Amino acid sequence: MSNKIYINGISSISAQPQEVFLGVDPVEYSTNIIPAISPDYKAFIPARSLRRMSKVVKMGISAARTALLDASVPMPNAIITGTGEGCKQDTELFLEALLRQEEALLSPTAFIQSTHNTVGGQIALYLKCTGYNSTYSQVSASVEAALIDGMMQFLEHPEYKSVLVGGVDEVSKTISSFLYLDKQLKQEEVSNLQLFKEHSEGSITSEGAHFFSLSSERSSSTYATLQAVTVFQASNAEAVEAEMIQFLVDNEMPVAKLDLVILGNNGDSRFDYFYAHLQEEVLNETAQIAYKHLVGDYNTVSGYALWLACSIFRMGKTSSIFKLNKKEVQSPKSILIYNQYLGRDHSFILLKSI
Amino acid sequence: MNDLHTELKLSIIEQLNLEEFSVEDIDNNDPLFGDGLGLDSIDALELIVLLEKDYGIKLTDPDQGKEIFSSINQMASFIEAHRTK
């Protein structure tokens, strides 16, 4: 079998319209908890089914279906979902009722749909897909864990043609606001477009869904090859730099040949030095872009970075709103995505053009 | 239509998130499951909870539900005969 993994279909639901990538003005928010822009869910999900679904499920099914349509795949061999915090809205509904009604007479719907694997299960039910179905909830590495499993599925099942992989998270009224308590959210409400100028603790958060149709076969819709994914823990920027260099060596990609890096800068003055170190040192000559000032930071936001990378491969360029430095790159051949969470959990995703 | 019928319709619309329905859309004799409102087995569980929470009626025999939940009229009659609150 070919050991290449192709990304043949992509989708994104986020706090920004997809056209931002093409230069359309981004939406400016003045709150630190930002909702995603909902598509017309009725175009993807029967109205009778919609009534029972929280936003995370609606976003997940819509994004999953869009990615499969993009790849012209009617039925994937497997569905692998990443979600950092799962179905928060239904969890809140259930827990609030639990308190209000003194643990009696609780709604079964909120309970049934409060588990993390609800999204993956609902996608399978919608598609009538009885193949492998797994959900990864590894905080900020949830999308990466799902991608690694997706790559391993092709190794274990050479007959597989398509694996649907994605990440989805939602905001909720109470649980999302807990992020203020340990200063993961900035204590003052800020404009998302000024995020990198704030120089204060914390960031902004949001929600979204990003799905990808992976395949062992190249097609007319192929965006890129998924070369490698890794997750690791490190507590200082030098260790991250060493990991990055080794990761690139392992994948025969000299730093000098890396065309573009997508960084997860989120404006948190406590941890953005992890990115700054790479920006100023080893990646100094590489074009650098960021995205969390547009779509916020949440556990599966690296799905947006992956969608962005695929879109850049397709279009050969991106809008200036993403750029962190003045290095220009046209039609990149290679893109590295680096994300970190609270200076502890780090990930790299390496992509190449076809 | 008496107040209980309206109250039941409002409760069902709210509890089951039937956003596309209003009270006027639901006839007292419409079947709640199948071709009528199109409710399913999870909705049946919600209705059992609703009976106990709002009217103090605890269904001990699940088969009773088929008859009780067949229409708004049937539900209202059962509630009037058995309610404890």
Coordinates of C-alpha atoms in Angstrom, one line a residue:
Chain A
M1 CA 0.0 0.0 0.0
S2 CA 1.0 3.6 -0.4
N3 CA 2.1 5.0 3.0
K4 CA 1.0 8.4 2.1
I5 CA -2.1 9.8 3.7
Y6 CA -4.0 12.3 1.5
I7 CA -6.4 14.9 2.8
N8 CA -9.2 14.8 0.2
G9 CA -12.0 16.7 1.9
I10 CA -12.1 19.5 4.5
S11 CA -14.6 21.6 6.4
S12 CA -14.7 24.4 8.9
I13 CA -17.2 25.9 11.3
S14 CA -15.7 28.7 13.3
A15 CA -16.2 32.2 14.6
Q16 CA -15.2 33.6 11.3
P17 CA -16.7 33.2 7.8
Q18 CA -14.5 31.0 5.6
E19 CA -14.0 33.9 3.2
V20 CA -11.7 35.6 5.7
F21 CA -9.1 33.4 4.3
L22 CA -9.6 35.1 0.9
G23 CA -9.3 38.6 2.3
V24 CA -12.9 39.4 3.4
D25 CA -12.9 41.6 6.6
P26 CA -12.9 39.4 9.7
V27 CA -15.6 39.7 12.3
E28 CA -14.6 41.7 15.3
Y29 CA -15.8 40.5 18.7
S30 CA -15.6 42.4 22.0
T31 CA -16.3 39.4 24.3
N32 CA -13.8 36.8 25.5
I33 CA -16.2 33.9 24.9
I34 CA -17.1 33.9 21.2
P35 CA -19.8 31.8 19.5
A36 CA -19.2 30.1 16.2
I37 CA -21.1 31.2 13.2
S38 CA -23.7 28.6 12.6
P39 CA -24.4 27.4 9.0
D40 CA -27.9 26.5 8.0
Y41 CA -28.1 23.3 9.9
K42 CA -31.3 22.3 8.2
A43 CA -29.3 21.9 5.0
F44 CA -27.4 19.1 6.7
I45 CA -29.7 17.6 9.3
P46 CA -33.5 16.7 9.2
A47 CA -35.5 19.2 11.2
R48 CA -36.9 16.5 13.5
S49 CA -33.5 15.4 14.4
L50 CA -32.2 18.9 15.0
R51 CA -34.6 19.6 17.9
R52 CA -32.7 17.3 20.2
M53 CA -29.2 18.3 19.2
S54 CA -27.0 20.8 21.1
K55 CA -24.7 23.0 19.1
V56 CA -21.7 20.7 19.3
V57 CA -23.6 17.9 17.7
K58 CA -25.1 20.1 15.0
M59 CA -21.7 21.6 14.2
G60 CA -20.1 18.1 14.2
I61 CA -22.6 16.5 11.8
S62 CA -22.6 19.5 9.5
A63 CA -18.8 19.7 9.3
A64 CA -18.5 15.9 8.9
R65 CA -21.0 15.9 6.1
T66 CA -19.3 18.8 4.3
A67 CA -15.9 17.2 4.4
L68 CA -17.3 13.9 3.0
L69 CA -19.1 15.8 0.3
D70 CA -15.9 17.7 -0.5
A71 CA -14.1 14.4 -1.0
S72 CA -17.0 12.7 -2.8
V73 CA -17.0 10.0 -0.1
P74 CA -20.5 8.6 0.6
M75 CA -19.4 6.3 3.4
P76 CA -16.1 6.4 5.3
N77 CA -14.5 3.2 6.7
A78 CA -14.0 4.8 10.1
I79 CA -15.1 7.9 12.0
I80 CA -12.6 9.4 14.5
T81 CA -13.5 12.4 16.6
G82 CA -11.5 14.6 18.8
T83 CA -13.2 16.8 21.5
G84 CA -11.5 18.4 24.5
E85 CA -14.6 19.0 26.5
G86 CA -17.4 17.2 24.7
C87 CA -21.0 18.1 25.0
K88 CA -20.8 20.9 27.6
Q89 CA -24.3 22.4 26.9
D90 CA -26.1 19.2 27.6
T91 CA -23.8 18.5 30.6
E92 CA -24.8 21.8 32.0
L93 CA -28.5 21.2 31.4
F94 CA -28.3 17.8 33.1
L95 CA -26.2 19.1 36.1
E96 CA -28.4 22.1 36.6
A97 CA -31.6 19.9 36.6
L98 CA -29.8 17.5 39.0
L99 CA -29.4 20.3 41.5
R100 CA -32.7 22.0 40.9
Q101 CA -34.7 18.7 41.1
E102 CA -32.7 17.2 43.9
E103 CA -31.4 14.3 41.8
A104 CA -34.9 13.1 40.7
L105 CA -37.0 13.2 37.6
L106 CA -34.2 14.1 35.2
S107 CA -34.4 14.6 31.4
P108 CA -33.0 11.5 29.7
T109 CA -32.1 13.5 26.6
A110 CA -29.6 15.8 28.2
F111 CA -28.1 12.8 30.1
I112 CA -27.8 10.6 26.9
Q113 CA -26.2 13.5 25.0
S114 CA -23.9 14.7 27.7
T115 CA -21.1 12.2 26.9
H116 CA -18.1 13.1 24.9
N117 CA -18.7 10.4 22.2
T118 CA -22.2 11.8 21.4
V119 CA -20.9 13.7 18.3
G120 CA -19.0 10.7 16.8
G121 CA -22.1 8.5 17.5
Q122 CA -24.5 10.9 16.0
I123 CA -22.3 11.2 12.9
A124 CA -22.3 7.5 12.5
L125 CA -26.1 7.3 13.1
Y126 CA -26.7 10.0 10.5
L127 CA -24.4 8.2 7.9
K128 CA -25.5 4.7 9.0
C129 CA -21.8 4.0 9.3
T130 CA -21.1 0.8 11.3
G131 CA -17.4 1.0 10.9
Y132 CA -14.7 1.8 13.5
N133 CA -15.8 4.8 15.7
S134 CA -13.7 6.3 18.3
T135 CA -13.5 9.6 20.2
Y136 CA -10.4 11.1 21.7
S137 CA -10.6 13.6 24.5
Q138 CA -7.0 14.5 25.2
V139 CA -7.5 18.2 26.0
S140 CA -5.5 20.3 23.5
A141 CA -4.1 17.2 21.7
S142 CA -7.6 15.8 20.9
V143 CA -7.5 16.5 17.2
E144 CA -3.9 15.4 17.0
A145 CA -4.8 12.1 18.8
A146 CA -7.6 11.6 16.3
L147 CA -5.3 12.2 13.4
I148 CA -2.7 9.8 14.7
D149 CA -5.4 7.1 15.1
G150 CA -6.6 7.9 11.5
M151 CA -3.1 7.4 10.2
M152 CA -2.8 4.1 12.1
Q153 CA -6.1 2.8 10.7
F154 CA -4.6 2.9 7.2
L155 CA -1.6 0.9 8.4
E156 CA -3.7 -1.7 10.1
H157 CA -6.4 -1.9 7.4
P158 CA -4.7 -1.5 4.0
E159 CA -8.1 -2.0 2.4
Y160 CA -9.4 1.2 3.9
K161 CA -10.1 4.0 1.4
S162 CA -11.4 6.7 3.6
V163 CA -11.3 7.7 7.3
L164 CA -13.2 10.7 8.6
V165 CA -11.3 12.6 11.2
G166 CA -12.2 15.8 13.0
G167 CA -12.4 17.9 16.1
V168 CA -15.3 19.7 17.7
D169 CA -15.9 21.7 20.8
E170 CA -18.6 24.1 22.0
V171 CA -18.8 27.0 24.5
S172 CA -21.4 26.9 27.3
K173 CA -22.8 29.5 29.7
T174 CA -21.2 28.2 32.9
I175 CA -18.4 25.8 32.2
S176 CA -16.7 28.0 29.6
S177 CA -16.7 30.9 32.1
F178 CA -14.7 28.7 34.5
L179 CA -11.7 29.6 32.3
Y180 CA -11.7 33.0 33.9
L181 CA -10.9 31.5 37.2
D182 CA -7.4 30.3 36.3
K183 CA -6.8 33.2 33.9
Q184 CA -7.0 31.1 30.8
L185 CA -9.4 33.9 29.7
K186 CA -8.3 37.5 30.0
Q187 CA -9.8 39.2 33.0
E188 CA -10.9 42.2 30.9
E189 CA -13.0 41.8 27.8
V190 CA -10.9 42.5 24.7
S191 CA -11.3 42.8 21.0
N192 CA -10.2 39.6 19.2
L193 CA -8.4 41.7 16.5
Q194 CA -6.3 43.3 19.2
L195 CA -5.4 40.0 20.9
F196 CA -1.7 40.1 20.1
K197 CA -1.3 43.7 21.4
E198 CA -2.8 43.1 24.9
H199 CA 0.3 41.8 26.6
S200 CA -1.7 40.4 29.5
E201 CA -2.5 37.0 31.0
G202 CA -5.1 34.8 29.4
S203 CA -6.7 34.6 26.0
I204 CA -10.1 34.4 24.3
T205 CA -12.1 31.2 23.7
S206 CA -14.5 30.0 21.1
E207 CA -16.0 26.9 19.5
G208 CA -16.0 25.2 16.2
A209 CA -15.9 22.0 14.2
H210 CA -13.3 20.9 11.6
F211 CA -13.4 17.6 9.8
F212 CA -11.1 16.0 7.2
S213 CA -11.6 13.1 4.8
L214 CA -8.3 11.2 4.9
S215 CA -7.5 8.6 2.2
S216 CA -4.8 6.3 1.1
E217 CA -5.5 7.4 -2.5
R218 CA -4.9 10.7 -4.2
S219 CA -7.9 12.2 -6.0
S220 CA -8.8 15.3 -7.9
S221 CA -9.9 16.9 -4.7
T222 CA -6.7 16.2 -2.8
Y223 CA -5.4 19.2 -0.8
A224 CA -2.3 17.9 0.8
T225 CA -0.5 14.9 2.2
L226 CA -0.5 14.5 6.0
Q227 CA 3.1 13.7 6.6
A228 CA 3.3 13.4 10.4
V229 CA 1.7 14.3 13.7
T230 CA 3.3 14.3 17.1
V231 CA 2.3 15.3 20.6
F232 CA 4.7 15.8 23.5
Q233 CA 5.2 17.5 26.8
A234 CA 7.9 20.1 27.5
S235 CA 8.3 22.9 30.0
N236 CA 10.7 25.2 28.2
A237 CA 11.1 26.7 24.8
E238 CA 14.5 25.2 24.1
A239 CA 13.1 21.7 24.6
V240 CA 10.3 22.5 22.1
E241 CA 12.9 23.8 19.6
A242 CA 14.9 20.5 20.0
E243 CA 11.7 18.5 19.5
M244 CA 10.8 20.5 16.4
I245 CA 14.2 20.0 14.8
Q246 CA 14.1 16.3 15.5
F247 CA 10.5 16.0 14.2
L248 CA 11.6 17.7 11.0
V249 CA 14.7 15.5 10.7
D250 CA 12.6 12.4 11.2
N251 CA 10.4 13.5 8.3
E252 CA 13.3 14.6 6.0
M253 CA 12.3 18.2 6.1
P254 CA 15.2 20.6 6.7
V255 CA 14.1 23.8 8.5
A256 CA 15.5 25.8 5.6
K257 CA 13.1 24.1 3.2
L258 CA 10.0 24.7 5.4
D259 CA 7.9 27.2 3.5
L260 CA 5.3 28.2 6.2
V261 CA 4.6 27.7 9.8
I262 CA 1.2 28.1 11.4
L263 CA 1.6 29.1 15.1
G264 CA -0.9 29.0 17.9
N265 CA -0.1 32.3 19.5
N266 CA -3.1 33.2 21.7
G267 CA -2.0 36.5 23.4
D268 CA -1.4 34.9 26.8
S269 CA 1.7 36.7 28.1
R270 CA 2.5 33.7 30.3
F271 CA 3.1 31.3 27.4
D272 CA 3.4 33.0 24.0
Y273 CA 7.2 32.9 24.5
F274 CA 7.1 29.3 23.3
Y275 CA 6.1 30.7 19.9
A276 CA 8.3 33.8 20.1
H277 CA 11.4 31.7 20.7
L278 CA 10.8 29.7 17.5
Q279 CA 9.8 32.9 15.6
E280 CA 13.0 34.7 16.6
E281 CA 15.4 31.8 16.4
V282 CA 15.1 28.7 14.2
L283 CA 12.1 29.9 12.2
N284 CA 13.3 33.4 11.7
E285 CA 13.6 33.0 7.9
T286 CA 10.3 31.1 7.6
A287 CA 6.9 32.7 6.7
Q288 CA 4.8 32.7 9.9
I289 CA 1.1 33.0 10.4
A290 CA -1.4 32.9 13.3
Y291 CA -5.1 32.4 13.6
K292 CA -6.3 32.5 17.2
H293 CA -7.0 36.3 17.1
L294 CA -9.7 35.3 14.6
V295 CA -11.2 32.1 15.9
G296 CA -10.2 32.1 19.6
D297 CA -8.4 29.3 21.5
Y298 CA -10.0 26.0 22.5
N299 CA -9.0 22.4 22.8
T300 CA -9.6 21.4 19.1
V301 CA -8.7 24.7 17.5
S302 CA -5.7 23.1 15.8
G303 CA -8.4 21.7 13.4
Y304 CA -8.8 25.3 12.2
A305 CA -5.0 25.5 11.6
L306 CA -5.2 22.2 9.6
W307 CA -8.1 23.6 7.6
L308 CA -6.2 26.8 7.0
A309 CA -3.1 24.9 5.8
C310 CA -5.2 22.8 3.4
S311 CA -6.8 26.0 2.1
I312 CA -3.4 27.7 1.6
F313 CA -2.2 24.7 -0.4
R314 CA -5.3 24.9 -2.6
M315 CA -5.2 28.7 -3.2
G316 CA -1.4 29.2 -3.0
K317 CA -1.7 32.2 -0.7
T318 CA -3.5 33.6 2.3
S319 CA -4.8 36.9 3.6
S320 CA -2.6 39.4 5.4
I321 CA -4.8 39.2 8.5
F322 CA -3.0 35.9 9.4
K323 CA 0.6 37.1 8.9
L324 CA 3.0 37.4 11.8
N325 CA 6.1 38.4 9.8
K326 CA 6.9 39.9 6.4
K327 CA 8.2 36.8 4.8
E328 CA 6.2 36.1 1.7
V329 CA 5.5 32.7 0.3
Q330 CA 3.6 31.7 -2.8
S331 CA 2.3 28.2 -3.4
P332 CA 4.1 26.6 -0.4
K333 CA 5.3 23.1 -0.6
S334 CA 5.4 22.4 3.1
I335 CA 3.6 23.7 6.1
L336 CA 4.3 23.0 9.8
I337 CA 1.6 23.6 12.4
Y338 CA 2.7 24.1 16.0
N339 CA 0.3 24.5 18.9
Q340 CA 0.8 24.4 22.7
Y341 CA -1.5 24.6 25.7
L342 CA -0.5 26.3 29.0
G343 CA 3.2 25.7 28.3
R344 CA 2.8 22.0 28.9
D345 CA 1.2 20.1 26.0
H346 CA 2.7 20.7 22.6
S347 CA 2.0 19.3 19.1
F348 CA 3.4 19.4 15.6
I349 CA 1.5 18.6 12.3
L350 CA 3.5 18.5 9.1
L351 CA 1.9 18.7 5.7
K352 CA 3.2 18.7 2.2
S353 CA 1.7 19.8 -1.1
I354 CA 0.8 17.1 -3.7
Chain B
M1 CA -60.0 23.2 24.7
N2 CA -59.5 23.4 28.4
D3 CA -56.4 24.7 30.3
L4 CA -55.0 21.2 30.8
H5 CA -54.9 20.5 27.1
T6 CA -53.1 23.8 26.4
E7 CA -50.8 23.3 29.3
L8 CA -49.9 19.8 28.1
K9 CA -49.2 21.1 24.5
L10 CA -47.0 23.9 25.9
S11 CA -45.1 21.4 28.1
I12 CA -44.5 19.0 25.3
I13 CA -43.4 21.7 22.9
E14 CA -40.9 23.0 25.5
Q15 CA -39.7 19.7 26.9
L16 CA -39.2 18.0 23.5
N17 CA -37.9 21.2 21.7
L18 CA -40.6 21.0 19.1
E19 CA -39.6 24.4 17.8
E20 CA -41.5 24.2 14.6
F21 CA -44.8 23.5 16.4
S22 CA -47.2 25.9 18.1
V23 CA -50.2 25.0 20.4
E24 CA -52.5 25.6 17.4
D25 CA -50.6 23.0 15.3
I26 CA -51.4 20.1 17.6
D27 CA -54.9 18.7 17.4
N28 CA -56.2 17.0 20.6
N29 CA -56.7 13.8 18.6
D30 CA -53.5 13.9 16.7
P31 CA -51.3 10.8 17.3
L32 CA -48.2 11.9 19.2
F33 CA -46.0 9.1 17.9
G34 CA -45.6 8.0 14.3
D35 CA -47.4 10.1 11.7
G36 CA -48.6 12.8 14.1
L37 CA -45.9 14.7 16.0
G38 CA -43.4 12.0 15.0
L39 CA -42.2 11.4 18.6
D40 CA -39.9 8.5 19.3
S41 CA -38.9 6.2 22.2
I42 CA -36.6 8.9 23.8
D43 CA -39.6 11.3 23.8
A44 CA -41.6 8.6 25.5
L45 CA -39.1 8.6 28.3
E46 CA -39.3 12.4 28.5
L47 CA -43.1 12.2 28.7
I48 CA -42.9 9.7 31.6
V49 CA -40.7 12.1 33.5
L50 CA -43.1 15.0 32.7
L51 CA -46.1 13.0 34.1
E52 CA -44.3 12.4 37.4
K53 CA -42.7 15.8 37.7
D54 CA -45.7 17.9 36.8
Y55 CA -48.6 15.7 37.9
G56 CA -47.2 13.3 40.5
I57 CA -48.1 10.3 38.4
K58 CA -45.6 7.4 38.3
L59 CA -46.1 4.9 35.6
T60 CA -45.2 1.4 36.8
D61 CA -46.2 -0.5 33.7
P62 CA -44.3 0.8 30.5
D63 CA -47.0 -0.7 28.3
Q64 CA -49.5 1.8 29.8
G65 CA -47.6 4.5 27.9
K66 CA -48.7 3.3 24.5
E67 CA -52.4 4.1 25.4
I68 CA -51.8 7.2 27.6
F69 CA -49.5 8.9 25.1
S70 CA -51.6 8.2 22.0
S71 CA -53.0 11.7 21.9
I72 CA -53.4 14.9 23.9
N73 CA -57.0 13.9 24.8
Q74 CA -55.8 10.5 26.1
M75 CA -53.1 12.1 28.2
A76 CA -55.4 14.8 29.6
S77 CA -58.0 12.2 30.6
F78 CA -55.4 10.0 32.3
I79 CA -53.9 13.0 34.2
E80 CA -57.3 14.2 35.4
A81 CA -58.1 10.7 36.7
H82 CA -54.8 10.1 38.4
R83 CA -53.0 13.3 39.2
T84 CA -51.8 13.8 42.8
K85 CA -50.7 17.4 42.2

